[in-house]
Short mmCIF file of C-alpha atoms and ligand atoms in Angstrom, two decimals:
data_model
loop_
_atom_site.label_atom_id
_atom_site.label_comp_id
_atom_site.label_asym_id
_atom_site.label_seq_id
_atom_site.Cartn_x
_atom_site.Cartn_y
_atom_site.Cartn_z
CA MET A 28 175.63 129.91 40.25
CA LYS A 29 172.12 131.36 40.63
CA ARG A 30 170.93 129.08 37.89
CA THR A 31 172.41 126.03 39.60
CA ARG A 32 170.68 126.97 42.83
CA GLN A 33 167.37 127.43 41.02
CA PHE A 34 167.85 124.07 39.39
CA LEU A 35 168.54 122.43 42.75
CA TYR A 36 165.42 124.03 44.24
CA LEU A 37 163.42 122.68 41.35
CA VAL A 38 164.80 119.16 41.82
CA ALA A 39 164.06 119.32 45.54
CA LEU A 40 160.51 120.52 44.86
CA ILE A 41 159.84 117.78 42.32
CA THR A 42 161.24 115.12 44.66
CA PHE A 43 159.10 116.44 47.54
CA CYS A 44 155.93 116.54 45.42
CA PHE A 45 156.57 113.07 44.06
CA TYR A 46 157.21 111.70 47.55
CA THR A 47 154.15 113.24 49.21
CA HIS A 48 151.97 112.37 46.24
CA SER A 49 152.97 108.71 46.17
CA LYS A 50 152.74 108.48 49.97
CA ALA A 51 149.21 109.82 50.00
CA GLN A 52 148.25 107.51 47.20
CA LYS A 53 149.80 104.36 48.48
CA THR A 54 150.70 104.23 52.10
CA TYR A 55 149.44 100.72 52.72
CA PRO A 56 149.90 97.46 50.86
CA ASN A 57 147.16 95.91 48.77
CA ILE A 58 145.54 92.95 50.49
CA ILE A 59 144.23 89.88 48.68
CA ILE A 60 142.64 86.98 50.50
CA ILE A 61 142.46 83.91 48.26
CA TYR A 62 139.83 81.79 49.97
CA VAL A 63 139.67 78.24 48.64
CA ASP A 64 136.64 76.11 49.44
CA ASP A 65 137.04 72.74 51.22
CA LEU A 66 140.81 72.54 50.58
CA GLY A 67 142.59 70.38 53.16
CA TYR A 68 145.89 70.94 54.92
CA GLY A 69 147.55 68.17 52.91
CA ASP A 70 146.11 69.17 49.51
CA ILE A 71 148.97 71.46 48.47
CA GLY A 72 152.44 70.46 47.31
CA VAL A 73 154.33 72.19 50.12
CA ASN A 74 152.27 70.31 52.70
CA GLY A 75 152.90 66.93 51.11
CA ALA A 76 150.24 66.49 48.40
CA ILE A 77 150.86 63.29 46.47
CA GLY A 78 148.10 63.05 43.90
CA VAL A 79 148.29 66.55 42.41
CA LYS A 80 150.82 69.28 41.75
CA THR A 81 150.25 72.87 42.91
CA PRO A 82 153.21 74.84 41.50
CA TYR A 83 151.69 78.31 41.89
CA VAL A 84 150.67 77.75 45.49
CA ASP A 85 154.09 76.26 46.24
CA LYS A 86 155.78 79.29 44.71
CA LEU A 87 153.66 81.56 46.89
CA ALA A 88 154.83 79.54 49.89
CA SER A 89 158.48 79.72 48.90
CA ASN A 90 158.16 83.53 48.67
CA GLY A 91 156.18 83.78 51.90
CA ILE A 92 155.37 82.10 55.19
CA ASN A 93 153.77 78.69 55.35
CA PHE A 94 151.72 78.29 58.54
CA THR A 95 151.34 74.87 60.11
CA ASP A 96 148.80 75.73 62.81
CA ALA A 97 146.48 78.38 61.36
CA HIS A 98 142.76 77.73 61.57
CA ALA A 99 139.50 78.57 59.92
CA SER A 100 137.07 79.79 62.55
CA ALA A 101 134.78 76.84 61.87
CA ALA A 102 134.61 73.53 59.99
CA THR A 103 131.97 74.71 57.51
CA CYS A 104 131.69 77.52 55.05
CA THR A 105 129.14 80.11 56.21
CA PRO A 106 130.41 80.23 59.82
CA SER A 107 134.06 80.59 58.73
CA ARG A 108 133.24 83.38 56.29
CA TYR A 109 131.06 85.13 58.83
CA SER A 110 133.95 85.22 61.31
CA LEU A 111 136.47 86.35 58.72
CA ILE A 112 134.32 89.30 57.66
CA THR A 113 133.03 90.32 61.10
CA GLY A 114 135.75 89.26 63.56
CA SER A 115 133.03 87.61 65.59
CA TYR A 116 132.53 83.90 66.25
CA ALA A 117 129.72 82.51 64.14
CA PHE A 118 127.88 80.79 66.99
CA ARG A 119 127.13 84.24 68.43
CA ASN A 120 124.88 84.77 65.42
CA ARG A 121 123.87 81.10 65.13
CA ALA A 122 125.33 81.15 61.61
CA GLY A 123 124.98 77.75 59.94
CA ILE A 124 125.21 76.54 56.32
CA LEU A 125 122.77 78.72 54.35
CA ASN A 126 120.49 77.93 51.46
CA GLY A 127 120.56 80.00 48.28
CA ASN A 128 117.50 82.04 49.25
CA ALA A 129 118.57 82.83 52.83
CA PRO A 130 118.69 86.49 53.90
CA LEU A 131 121.99 88.30 54.58
CA ILE A 132 123.22 87.21 58.01
CA ILE A 133 125.62 90.10 58.61
CA ASP A 134 124.10 93.01 60.49
CA THR A 135 124.55 96.01 58.18
CA GLU A 136 125.18 98.22 61.23
CA MET A 137 128.27 96.21 62.14
CA ARG A 138 131.72 97.55 61.23
CA THR A 139 133.05 94.75 59.07
CA LEU A 140 136.55 93.99 57.81
CA PRO A 141 135.88 95.70 54.46
CA ASP A 142 134.28 98.67 56.28
CA MET A 143 137.40 99.01 58.41
CA LEU A 144 139.68 98.85 55.36
CA LYS A 145 137.53 101.41 53.56
CA ASP A 146 137.99 103.74 56.52
CA ALA A 147 141.73 103.34 55.92
CA GLY A 148 141.32 104.39 52.28
CA TYR A 149 141.02 101.01 50.57
CA THR A 150 138.88 100.12 47.57
CA THR A 151 137.18 96.84 48.42
CA GLY A 152 135.89 93.99 46.28
CA VAL A 153 134.62 90.44 46.58
CA VAL A 154 134.74 87.98 43.70
CA GLY A 155 133.41 84.43 44.01
CA LYS A 156 131.48 82.40 46.51
CA TRP A 157 129.48 84.50 48.97
CA HIS A 158 127.27 82.14 51.03
CA LEU A 159 126.48 84.77 53.66
CA GLY A 160 122.90 85.26 52.52
CA LEU A 161 121.48 87.95 50.26
CA GLY A 162 118.43 90.16 50.52
CA ASP A 163 115.88 90.31 53.28
CA GLY A 164 114.49 86.78 53.14
CA ASN A 165 112.00 87.48 50.43
CA THR A 166 114.47 87.84 47.63
CA ASP A 167 113.41 88.95 44.18
CA TRP A 168 116.22 87.81 41.91
CA ASN A 169 115.01 89.98 39.06
CA GLY A 170 116.09 93.35 40.44
CA ARG A 171 118.92 94.60 42.62
CA VAL A 172 119.25 92.11 45.47
CA GLU A 173 119.75 93.98 48.72
CA PRO A 174 121.11 94.08 51.32
CA GLY A 175 124.29 92.35 50.16
CA PRO A 176 128.04 92.93 49.85
CA LYS A 177 127.71 96.69 49.21
CA GLU A 178 125.75 97.17 52.42
CA VAL A 179 128.50 95.41 54.42
CA GLY A 180 131.45 97.29 52.94
CA PHE A 181 132.35 95.93 49.50
CA ASP A 182 132.51 98.55 46.75
CA TYR A 183 132.40 95.87 44.07
CA SER A 184 130.99 92.36 44.00
CA PHE A 185 130.79 89.47 41.56
CA LEU A 186 129.16 86.53 43.24
CA ILE A 187 128.18 82.93 43.29
CA PRO A 188 125.29 83.59 45.68
CA ALA A 189 125.55 80.47 47.88
CA THR A 190 127.34 77.26 46.77
CA GLY A 191 127.87 75.50 43.46
CA ASP A 192 125.40 72.83 44.51
CA ARG A 193 122.60 75.23 45.43
CA VAL A 194 120.23 77.24 43.26
CA PRO A 195 120.11 79.89 41.85
CA THR A 196 123.00 78.89 39.56
CA VAL A 197 123.63 82.40 38.26
CA PHE A 198 126.26 85.06 38.93
CA LEU A 199 125.43 88.44 40.43
CA GLU A 200 127.50 91.49 39.60
CA ASP A 201 126.98 94.43 41.93
CA GLN A 202 123.96 92.51 43.22
CA LYS A 203 122.18 92.07 39.90
CA VAL A 204 121.92 88.76 38.04
CA VAL A 205 124.33 88.83 35.09
CA GLY A 206 122.75 88.25 31.67
CA LEU A 207 119.18 87.98 32.87
CA ASP A 208 116.40 88.24 30.30
CA THR A 209 113.55 90.10 31.99
CA GLU A 210 111.08 88.04 29.94
CA ASP A 211 112.31 84.93 31.74
CA PRO A 212 112.27 85.89 35.44
CA ILE A 213 113.92 83.72 38.09
CA SER A 214 112.10 82.11 40.97
CA VAL A 215 113.72 79.96 43.63
CA ASN A 216 112.20 77.71 46.26
CA TYR A 217 113.81 75.37 48.76
CA LYS A 218 110.63 73.68 49.96
CA THR A 219 108.60 72.72 46.93
CA PRO A 220 109.33 72.41 43.21
CA VAL A 221 108.47 75.52 41.20
CA ASP A 222 105.79 75.05 38.50
CA ASN A 223 107.38 74.76 35.05
CA GLY A 224 110.82 74.92 36.65
CA TYR A 225 113.99 73.10 35.64
CA PRO A 226 113.61 69.31 35.59
CA LEU A 227 114.50 67.53 38.80
CA GLY A 228 117.45 65.20 39.21
CA ARG A 229 115.26 62.78 41.10
CA ASP A 230 112.96 62.35 38.08
CA HIS A 231 115.59 62.64 35.35
CA PRO A 232 118.80 60.80 36.19
CA GLU A 233 119.47 60.53 32.45
CA LEU A 234 120.21 64.28 32.39
CA LEU A 235 123.04 64.09 34.90
CA LYS A 236 126.79 64.35 34.30
CA GLN A 237 127.48 63.20 37.83
CA TYR A 238 125.19 61.09 40.02
CA ALA A 239 124.04 62.80 43.19
CA ASP A 240 122.77 61.75 46.63
CA GLY A 241 119.21 62.29 47.88
CA GLN A 242 119.90 65.85 49.06
CA HIS A 243 121.11 66.98 45.65
CA LEU A 244 118.25 65.86 43.42
CA GLY A 245 116.51 69.21 42.91
CA ALA A 246 116.78 71.47 39.83
CA VAL A 247 119.04 70.27 37.03
CA THR A 248 121.03 73.04 35.33
CA ASN A 249 124.01 72.37 33.07
CA GLY A 250 123.51 68.61 33.60
CA ILE A 251 124.01 68.82 37.37
CA SER A 252 121.24 68.46 39.92
CA ARG A 253 121.38 70.85 42.86
CA ILE A 254 119.85 71.49 46.26
CA GLY A 255 116.66 73.54 45.78
CA TYR A 256 114.22 74.28 42.97
CA MET A 257 114.41 76.95 40.32
CA LYS A 258 112.66 78.38 37.33
CA GLY A 259 113.70 80.94 34.69
CA GLY A 260 116.91 82.86 34.09
CA GLU A 261 118.02 80.46 31.37
CA SER A 262 120.20 83.06 29.61
CA ALA A 263 121.96 83.76 32.93
CA LEU A 264 122.79 80.20 34.01
CA TRP A 265 126.45 79.59 34.70
CA VAL A 266 128.43 76.83 33.03
CA ASP A 267 130.23 75.01 35.83
CA GLU A 268 133.23 74.16 33.65
CA LYS A 269 133.87 77.86 33.05
CA ILE A 270 133.55 79.15 36.62
CA PRO A 271 137.31 79.32 37.34
CA PHE A 272 137.93 81.35 34.17
CA VAL A 273 135.04 83.74 34.83
CA LEU A 274 136.03 84.36 38.45
CA SER A 275 139.75 84.76 37.72
CA GLU A 276 139.01 87.24 34.97
CA LYS A 277 136.79 89.31 37.24
CA ALA A 278 139.40 89.23 40.02
CA VAL A 279 142.15 90.31 37.63
CA ARG A 280 140.00 93.13 36.27
CA PHE A 281 139.32 94.38 39.76
CA ILE A 282 143.06 94.40 40.49
CA GLU A 283 143.80 96.29 37.26
CA ALA A 284 141.08 98.85 37.89
CA SER A 285 142.09 99.42 41.52
CA LYS A 286 145.86 99.41 41.29
CA GLN A 287 146.22 103.18 41.77
CA GLN A 288 144.95 103.11 45.34
CA PRO A 289 145.33 100.44 48.00
CA PHE A 290 142.76 97.71 47.40
CA PHE A 291 141.34 94.78 49.30
CA LEU A 292 140.18 91.81 47.25
CA PHE A 293 138.38 88.87 48.79
CA PHE A 294 138.81 86.25 46.04
CA SER A 295 136.61 83.39 47.10
CA LEU A 296 136.90 80.38 44.80
CA HIS A 297 134.21 77.83 44.06
CA ASP A 298 136.93 75.15 43.82
CA ILE A 299 137.31 72.65 45.35
CA HIS A 300 133.71 72.41 46.56
CA GLN A 301 131.39 69.91 44.93
CA PRO A 302 130.09 69.50 42.29
CA ARG A 303 133.71 69.04 41.24
CA ILE A 304 133.47 69.46 37.48
CA ALA A 305 136.88 70.38 36.09
CA ASN A 306 137.31 72.23 32.82
CA VAL A 307 138.63 69.97 30.05
CA ARG A 308 141.95 71.80 30.35
CA PHE A 309 142.47 70.26 33.79
CA ILE A 310 140.88 66.83 33.35
CA GLU A 311 143.38 64.12 34.28
CA THR A 312 146.00 66.59 35.41
CA SER A 313 145.97 64.74 38.73
CA THR A 314 145.90 61.05 39.63
CA MET A 315 142.86 61.53 41.86
CA GLY A 316 140.01 62.10 39.43
CA PRO A 317 137.80 65.20 39.64
CA ARG A 318 138.80 66.16 43.18
CA GLY A 319 142.48 66.28 42.22
CA ASP A 320 141.78 67.95 38.89
CA VAL A 321 139.94 70.83 40.55
CA ILE A 322 142.86 71.28 42.94
CA ALA A 323 145.05 71.79 39.84
CA GLN A 324 142.38 74.18 38.53
CA MET A 325 142.44 76.09 41.82
CA ASP A 326 146.23 76.32 41.56
CA TRP A 327 145.88 77.82 38.07
CA CYS A 328 143.56 80.51 39.51
CA VAL A 329 146.22 81.37 42.10
CA GLY A 330 148.72 81.73 39.23
CA GLU A 331 146.38 84.12 37.41
CA ILE A 332 146.51 86.42 40.42
CA THR A 333 150.22 86.19 41.19
CA ASN A 334 151.18 86.59 37.52
CA LYS A 335 149.00 89.67 37.25
CA LEU A 336 150.59 91.23 40.35
CA LYS A 337 153.96 90.62 38.79
CA SER A 338 153.07 92.05 35.40
CA LEU A 339 151.63 95.17 37.04
CA ALA A 340 154.78 95.42 39.19
CA ILE A 341 152.73 95.61 42.40
CA GLU A 342 153.86 92.24 43.74
CA ASP A 343 156.17 93.72 46.38
CA ASN A 344 153.43 95.93 47.73
CA THR A 345 150.69 93.30 47.91
CA ILE A 346 149.95 90.91 50.76
CA VAL A 347 148.45 87.66 49.53
CA ILE A 348 146.79 85.51 52.16
CA PHE A 349 146.01 82.06 50.79
CA THR A 350 143.81 79.77 52.84
CA SER A 351 140.63 77.65 52.96
CA ASP A 352 137.25 77.89 54.71
CA ASN A 353 137.11 74.38 56.15
CA GLY A 354 138.71 70.98 55.94
CA PRO A 355 138.62 68.48 53.09
CA ILE A 356 135.81 66.06 52.25
CA LEU A 357 135.94 63.13 49.87
CA ASP A 358 132.29 62.23 49.54
CA ASP A 359 129.84 65.13 49.91
CA GLY A 360 126.85 64.53 47.72
CA TYR A 361 128.06 63.64 44.22
CA LEU A 362 129.60 60.47 42.87
CA ASP A 363 133.01 61.64 41.68
CA TYR A 364 135.09 58.73 43.00
CA ALA A 365 137.13 60.93 45.31
CA ARG A 366 137.30 58.15 47.91
CA GLU A 367 138.21 55.48 45.44
CA LEU A 368 140.95 57.52 43.75
CA VAL A 369 142.59 59.27 46.68
CA GLY A 370 145.37 56.67 46.93
CA ARG A 371 148.15 57.55 49.37
CA HIS A 372 147.30 61.27 49.23
CA THR A 373 146.13 62.51 52.65
CA PRO A 374 143.80 65.52 52.21
CA GLY A 375 143.98 66.46 55.89
CA GLY A 376 147.74 65.93 56.12
CA PRO A 377 148.71 64.18 59.35
CA TYR A 378 145.53 65.35 61.07
CA ARG A 379 142.37 63.48 61.94
CA GLY A 380 138.93 64.49 60.66
CA SER A 381 137.50 66.36 57.69
CA LYS A 382 135.07 69.14 56.86
CA TYR A 383 132.30 69.16 59.54
CA SER A 384 134.75 67.74 62.09
CA ILE A 385 136.02 69.13 65.39
CA TYR A 386 139.21 67.11 64.99
CA GLU A 387 142.13 69.15 63.70
CA ALA A 388 141.66 68.54 59.97
CA GLY A 389 138.27 70.27 60.21
CA THR A 390 139.79 73.70 60.79
CA ARG A 391 143.59 73.48 60.48
CA MET A 392 144.02 75.04 57.07
CA PRO A 393 146.70 75.26 54.45
CA THR A 394 147.71 78.89 55.05
CA ILE A 395 150.30 81.00 53.29
CA VAL A 396 151.03 84.70 53.68
CA SER A 397 153.21 86.35 51.08
CA TRP A 398 154.39 89.96 50.92
CA PRO A 399 157.66 89.97 48.99
CA GLY A 400 158.55 93.57 49.81
CA GLU A 401 158.28 93.06 53.54
CA ILE A 402 158.45 89.54 54.93
CA ARG A 403 161.15 86.95 54.96
CA PRO A 404 160.12 83.52 53.67
CA GLY A 405 159.89 80.67 56.13
CA THR A 406 157.61 78.40 58.13
CA SER A 407 155.64 79.39 61.21
CA HIS A 408 154.06 77.18 63.87
CA ALA A 409 152.17 80.08 65.48
CA LEU A 410 148.66 79.18 66.59
CA LEU A 411 146.34 81.48 64.65
CA SER A 412 142.71 81.85 63.68
CA GLN A 413 141.19 83.57 60.67
CA VAL A 414 138.98 85.52 63.07
CA ASP A 415 142.20 87.40 63.98
CA LEU A 416 142.80 88.79 60.51
CA TYR A 417 140.43 91.68 61.23
CA ALA A 418 142.26 93.07 64.29
CA SER A 419 145.67 92.23 62.81
CA LEU A 420 145.00 94.03 59.53
CA ALA A 421 143.48 96.95 61.46
CA ARG A 422 146.85 97.53 63.13
CA LEU A 423 148.61 97.21 59.79
CA VAL A 424 146.52 100.04 58.33
CA GLY A 425 146.45 102.15 61.49
CA GLU A 426 142.73 101.75 62.22
CA LYS A 427 141.46 101.73 65.79
CA LEU A 428 138.80 99.23 66.71
CA ASN A 429 135.79 100.76 68.39
CA LYS A 430 134.03 99.05 71.24
CA GLY A 431 131.96 96.26 69.76
CA ASP A 432 134.00 95.93 66.55
CA ALA A 433 135.38 92.46 65.84
CA PRO A 434 134.62 91.20 69.35
CA ASP A 435 136.58 87.93 69.05
CA SER A 436 139.48 89.11 66.92
CA GLU A 437 142.98 89.31 68.44
CA ASP A 438 145.78 91.34 66.92
CA HIS A 439 148.53 88.92 65.90
CA LEU A 440 149.92 90.99 63.04
CA ASP A 441 153.52 90.20 63.96
CA ALA A 442 152.82 86.47 63.82
CA TRP A 443 151.01 86.76 60.47
CA LEU A 444 154.06 88.60 59.12
CA GLY A 445 156.51 86.07 60.54
CA LYS A 446 158.11 88.59 62.93
CA GLU A 447 156.88 86.71 65.95
CA GLN A 448 156.63 82.93 66.39
CA GLU A 449 153.96 83.03 69.10
CA GLY A 450 150.33 83.39 68.15
CA ARG A 451 147.25 82.80 70.26
CA LYS A 452 147.51 81.37 73.74
CA VAL A 453 144.08 79.81 73.41
CA LEU A 454 142.17 78.87 70.27
CA PHE A 455 138.45 78.18 70.08
CA GLU A 456 137.37 75.62 67.48
CA GLN A 457 133.85 75.29 66.09
CA ALA A 458 132.27 72.38 64.20
CA TYR A 459 129.14 70.48 65.23
CA ALA A 460 130.91 70.17 68.57
CA TYR A 461 133.19 72.75 70.20
CA GLY A 462 136.87 72.43 70.97
CA LEU A 463 139.65 74.37 72.65
CA ARG A 464 143.41 74.45 72.08
CA LYS A 465 145.72 75.52 74.89
CA ASP A 466 149.45 74.80 75.22
CA LYS A 467 149.92 71.37 73.72
CA TYR A 468 146.41 70.21 74.58
CA LYS A 469 143.19 69.90 72.66
CA TYR A 470 139.89 69.54 74.46
CA ILE A 471 136.63 68.46 72.79
CA GLN A 472 133.36 69.12 74.56
CA PRO A 473 131.03 66.13 74.83
CA LYS A 474 127.70 65.97 73.00
CA GLN A 475 124.54 64.20 73.98
CA ARG A 476 123.28 61.72 71.42
CA ASP A 477 120.15 63.74 70.66
CA GLU A 478 122.27 66.85 69.87
CA ILE A 479 123.89 65.18 66.87
CA PRO A 480 122.32 66.22 63.52
CA GLY A 481 120.83 63.21 61.74
CA TRP A 482 122.40 63.95 58.36
CA LEU A 483 125.90 63.87 59.88
CA LYS A 484 125.46 60.41 61.34
CA ASN A 485 125.28 58.95 57.85
CA LYS A 486 128.29 60.72 56.43
CA PHE A 487 131.69 59.43 55.63
CA VAL A 488 133.03 61.99 58.04
CA ASP A 489 134.63 61.70 61.43
CA PRO A 490 132.85 64.55 63.22
CA GLY A 491 134.43 64.09 66.64
CA PHE A 492 131.21 63.42 68.54
CA SER A 493 131.64 61.83 71.93
CA THR A 494 129.33 61.60 74.91
CA ILE A 495 132.37 61.85 77.20
CA PRO A 496 134.96 64.67 77.27
CA MET A 497 138.04 64.16 75.11
CA LEU A 498 141.54 65.50 75.68
CA PHE A 499 144.54 64.99 73.42
CA ASP A 500 148.20 65.83 73.74
CA LEU A 501 148.86 67.12 70.22
CA GLU A 502 152.63 67.05 70.68
CA LYS A 503 152.67 63.30 71.26
CA ASP A 504 149.47 62.53 69.44
CA PRO A 505 148.82 64.95 66.53
CA GLY A 506 146.35 62.44 65.06
CA GLU A 507 144.04 62.68 68.13
CA THR A 508 143.66 58.96 68.77
CA ASN A 509 144.50 58.66 72.46
CA ASN A 510 141.93 60.27 74.77
CA ILE A 511 143.71 61.24 78.01
CA ALA A 512 140.75 63.03 79.65
CA GLU A 513 140.38 60.49 82.46
CA GLU A 514 143.98 60.94 83.61
CA ASN A 515 143.70 64.76 83.54
CA VAL A 516 140.48 65.60 85.32
CA ALA A 517 141.61 69.01 86.61
CA LEU A 518 142.85 70.15 83.22
CA VAL A 519 139.66 69.00 81.52
CA LYS A 520 137.64 70.99 84.06
CA GLU A 521 139.77 74.09 83.47
CA MET A 522 139.45 73.84 79.68
CA GLU A 523 135.71 73.20 79.88
CA GLU A 524 135.34 76.34 82.01
CA HIS A 525 137.43 78.36 79.59
CA LEU A 526 135.35 77.12 76.66
CA ASN A 527 132.11 78.04 78.43
CA LYS A 528 133.46 81.51 79.14
CA ILE A 529 134.08 82.03 75.41
CA LEU A 530 130.63 80.67 74.61
CA SER A 531 128.99 83.15 76.97
CA ALA A 532 130.87 86.37 76.07
CA PRO A 533 133.03 88.08 73.46
CA THR A 534 136.68 87.33 74.00
CA ARG A 535 138.75 90.31 72.87
CA GLU A 536 138.08 92.87 75.59
CA LYS A 537 139.28 90.94 78.57
C1 LIG B 7 125.65 70.46 53.22
C2 LIG B 7 125.53 69.64 51.95
C3 LIG B 7 126.87 69.55 51.26
C4 LIG B 7 127.47 70.94 51.08
C5 LIG B 7 127.48 71.69 52.38
C6 LIG B 7 127.96 73.10 52.26
C7 LIG B 7 123.85 67.83 52.25
C8 LIG B 7 123.62 66.46 52.79
N1 LIG B 7 125.11 68.28 52.33
O1 LIG B 7 124.40 70.64 53.79
O2 LIG B 7 126.72 68.90 50.03
O3 LIG B 7 126.75 71.67 50.12
O4 LIG B 7 126.19 71.74 52.90
O5 LIG B 7 129.32 73.14 52.16
O6 LIG B 7 122.95 68.49 51.78
S1 LIG B 7 130.05 74.44 52.60
O7 LIG B 7 131.46 74.23 52.30
O8 LIG B 7 129.49 75.51 51.80
O9 LIG B 7 129.83 74.59 54.03
CA1 LIG B 8 133.58 75.02 52.37
#
């Protein structure tokens, strides 16, 4: 009898220790944001893609929630990323597309999304495209480049510093160039060619794998001419065709190394940004040429992550948020026949516009949230913005926001998890013009002719510039073709005032 009681005590003690131990170690789910570059709403199978198959993304959607009205905070890369990481609209910091030698644009005193998750006990990492600036503006690429991801809350980083079409074309791991030979130091310049630097695309078209427009005729590395000039670092140059493999491997290693404690991984792909140079494994896997092939390549990267979660048996306890930084673009600097080969495939789905555009396709992103252990699969029409992930995830992990943290981020955790169908009441949209969504309406603020950037006038984009106000009823007219501003003067005035209020002050603490 006594022995039995002792045995029962022992069992109870072991159970208690095991429970408290595992609770302390893993109270919160892992969080992975898979951030695709320039992927449009209609570019994934579940949203109607015709020219390419995306089985891994579709599987994620069938296990999770597919959002039809979730938005990037802007229609270009740097501003969207800035908002995601800081919970603040990018215009407040005048964040525009950055060059490869631009300084870090995030104030290191700010409490960022990774800072907040670290406070909740997370290990944090970023793998892939950064494009938020590095260093202090006078960057020496031959030592540790700081400030950078570490100084804004990421424990680990493996980076493409800016974009695939901008120098320097080298990776940085924990803010040091990977594989650099100190005898061959790197120098980068965006104004004038560097003496004895890499040959220029403008002088050597015979070196190029893909013809480029006038903006992309700087340094040629790996047969591709880029924006900007560069010298040195030959042993460190990336091979474009291998980027998806390198990044996926680093992301998977981070997951493996961090699986004991909750982790946050910001996996930021180079695909499907230009130059779109698919690995031979993916060439002709789509009917759309390079742009379709790199969508298939992107899908493979998603599979690398989801397969790894499964094999480590942490799938049920990991939230995967799959989305894109801005809308799709067919022709953006390199001749890869995206326009000619697109066929009936509609990159922006039913929506008007593209990357750079204030029309819906500019910011309405393919967006999937999966968390097999917790959420029921389905579709959600909640109106959401990526700027809200900060406040929403803060609630998930029990972190309070201090005054000044994430000033534009609203907590819509229940909508992100599919427990609530309502999202934002009002959504601010940023491109080269500003827009506002409210109820079924979309308002676009007018622009004066001289406010329109010259380089956008020549693009094959539909930026949504108008010298008169525009108002659309998205329920009747999701393609934004019928401007009803004249018939709705009072509503236009109200929306204009609301927009100006957002432009003049942070929006969360109302
Ligand atoms: C633009 C580039 C474009 C692309 C973009 C950044 C020109 C004319 N166009 O300035 O090719 O690099 O910047 O894209 O230079 S983003 O997705 O990172 O915002
Ligand atoms: Ca982008």
